[in-house]
C-alpha positions as CSV (number, residue, x, y, z in Angstrom):
1,M,81.9,111.4,115.9
2,A,80.6,108.2,116.9
3,D,79.1,107.4,113.3
4,W,82.6,108.1,111.6
5,G,83.9,105.0,109.8
6,P,86.8,103.3,111.2
7,T,90.4,103.7,109.9
8,R,93.1,101.1,109.9
9,P,95.7,101.6,112.8
10,A,99.2,102.7,111.8
11,D,101.4,99.8,110.7
12,A,104.8,98.7,108.7
13,V,103.0,98.6,105.6
14,M,101.6,102.6,105.9
15,F,104.8,103.2,106.8
16,A,106.5,101.7,103.7
17,L,103.7,103.5,101.6
18,I,104.9,106.7,103.0
19,A,108.6,106.2,102.4
20,L,107.6,104.9,98.6
21,G,106.0,108.1,98.0
22,C,108.8,110.0,99.2
23,L,111.3,107.8,97.1
24,G,109.1,108.7,94.0
25,L,109.6,112.3,94.7
26,A,113.4,111.8,95.0
27,A,113.3,110.1,91.5
28,F,111.4,112.6,89.7
29,A,114.1,114.7,88.1
30,H,115.5,111.6,86.2
31,F,112.4,109.2,85.8
32,A,109.5,111.5,85.7
33,R,106.7,109.1,84.5
34,A,108.0,106.2,86.8
35,A,108.2,108.6,89.8
36,T,104.5,109.9,89.4
37,I,103.4,106.2,89.2
38,I,105.0,105.2,92.2
39,A,103.9,108.6,94.2
40,T,100.4,108.2,93.1
41,G,100.2,104.2,93.2
42,S,101.5,104.8,97.0
43,Y,98.9,107.4,97.6
44,V,96.0,105.2,96.1
45,A,97.4,102.2,98.1
46,F,97.4,104.5,101.3
47,A,93.9,105.8,100.7
48,L,92.4,102.4,99.6
49,G,94.2,100.5,102.6
50,D,92.0,102.6,105.1
51,Y,94.5,104.3,106.9
52,E,93.7,107.8,108.3
53,L,93.6,110.8,105.8
54,G,96.7,111.9,104.7
55,M,100.0,111.4,102.3
56,F,98.6,114.2,99.9
57,L,101.8,115.7,99.3
58,P,103.6,113.2,96.9
59,P,100.7,113.0,94.4
60,M,100.3,116.7,94.4
61,I,104.0,117.6,94.1
62,V,104.1,115.2,91.0
63,I,101.1,116.3,89.5
64,F,102.5,120.3,89.7
65,A,106.0,119.2,88.5
66,L,104.6,117.1,85.6
67,V,102.6,119.9,84.2
68,A,105.1,122.8,85.0
69,R,108.3,120.9,84.1
70,T,107.3,118.3,81.4
71,R,105.1,117.6,78.3
72,H,103.1,115.1,80.2
73,R,99.9,116.9,81.0
74,L,97.9,114.1,80.2
75,A,99.4,111.6,82.8
76,A,99.2,114.7,85.2
77,I,95.6,114.8,84.5
78,V,95.2,111.1,85.0
79,C,97.2,111.3,88.3
80,A,95.1,113.9,89.7
81,F,91.7,111.9,88.7
82,V,92.9,108.8,90.1
83,S,94.0,110.5,93.2
84,L,90.8,112.0,93.7
85,A,89.0,108.9,93.2
86,A,91.0,107.2,95.8
87,A,90.2,109.8,98.3
88,L,86.5,109.9,97.4
89,V,86.3,106.4,98.1
90,W,88.2,106.9,101.5
91,V,85.3,109.6,102.6
92,A,82.5,107.2,101.3
93,R,83.9,104.5,103.6
94,R,84.1,107.2,106.6
95,A,80.5,108.8,105.8
96,D,78.8,105.5,105.3
97,P,77.8,104.8,109.0
98,I,76.8,108.1,109.4
99,D,72.8,108.3,110.0
100,D,72.0,112.1,109.9
101,A,71.4,113.3,106.5
102,G,72.3,116.7,107.2
103,T,75.8,115.5,108.6
104,T,76.7,113.1,105.6
105,L,75.9,116.2,103.3
106,L,78.2,118.4,105.3
107,V,81.0,115.5,105.4
108,W,80.7,114.9,101.5
109,V,80.9,118.9,100.8
110,A,83.6,119.6,102.9
111,F,85.8,116.8,102.2
112,A,85.0,116.5,98.5
113,T,85.8,120.5,98.2
114,T,89.1,120.2,100.0
115,L,90.3,117.1,98.2
116,A,89.5,118.4,94.6
117,V,91.4,121.5,95.6
118,F,94.4,119.2,96.8
119,F,94.6,117.5,93.5
120,M,93.3,119.7,90.8
121,G,94.8,122.9,92.1
122,P,98.4,121.4,91.3
123,L,97.2,121.4,87.7
124,L,95.9,124.8,87.4
125,V,99.1,126.1,89.4
126,G,101.5,123.8,87.3
127,E,99.8,125.1,84.1
128,I,100.4,129.0,85.3
129,V,104.0,128.1,85.9
130,R,104.6,126.3,82.7
131,L,103.3,129.4,80.8
132,R,105.0,132.0,82.6
133,M,108.3,129.9,82.0
134,R,107.4,129.8,78.2
135,L,106.7,133.5,78.0
136,G,110.3,134.2,79.9
137,S,112.0,131.8,77.5
138,A,110.5,133.6,74.4
139,G,112.2,136.8,75.3
140,R,108.9,138.6,76.2
141,V,109.6,142.2,77.9
142,P,109.2,141.4,81.7
143,D,106.0,143.0,83.3
144,E,108.1,145.5,85.4
145,A,109.4,147.2,82.0
146,V,106.0,147.5,81.0
147,V,104.5,149.6,83.7
148,T,107.8,151.8,84.3
149,P,107.2,155.4,83.3
150,P,109.7,156.6,80.7
151,P,112.2,158.8,82.1
152,G,111.9,162.5,81.7
153,P,110.1,165.4,83.4
154,A,107.3,164.4,85.7
155,A,103.7,164.7,84.8
156,G,102.4,168.0,86.0
157,Q,105.6,170.0,86.4
């Protein structure tokens, strides 16, 4: 697309941001909040640095893990919205030079929807996993036991 806004070429800063995001993931088990700040901050710097679209995994993983494994849901929500905002700024910079209104609308709908799923989806999935773990730890009967018919003669015999 000729009108697509240019991105910055790969450089040492980009690779350092990627390594930093991965380092944040490695530290999550012991330093959840610090790892979240590192992973999210490196993604935001990557997106606002105008590199090619990417590096979603570190914030997605920490958002999911914060909700599923810790009690820091507010931090996960903030991380998700900050990541989404940085990604939408990236889209705005790419879409700004496009002259055709239909193409601009398509860019916004496609990218905004995809990016919202990337960053809000882990919130939802993390919450589902957290609630499922709580049910299991509360001693609830597993679903398989509920739907298994009682032993005895089969119906209709």
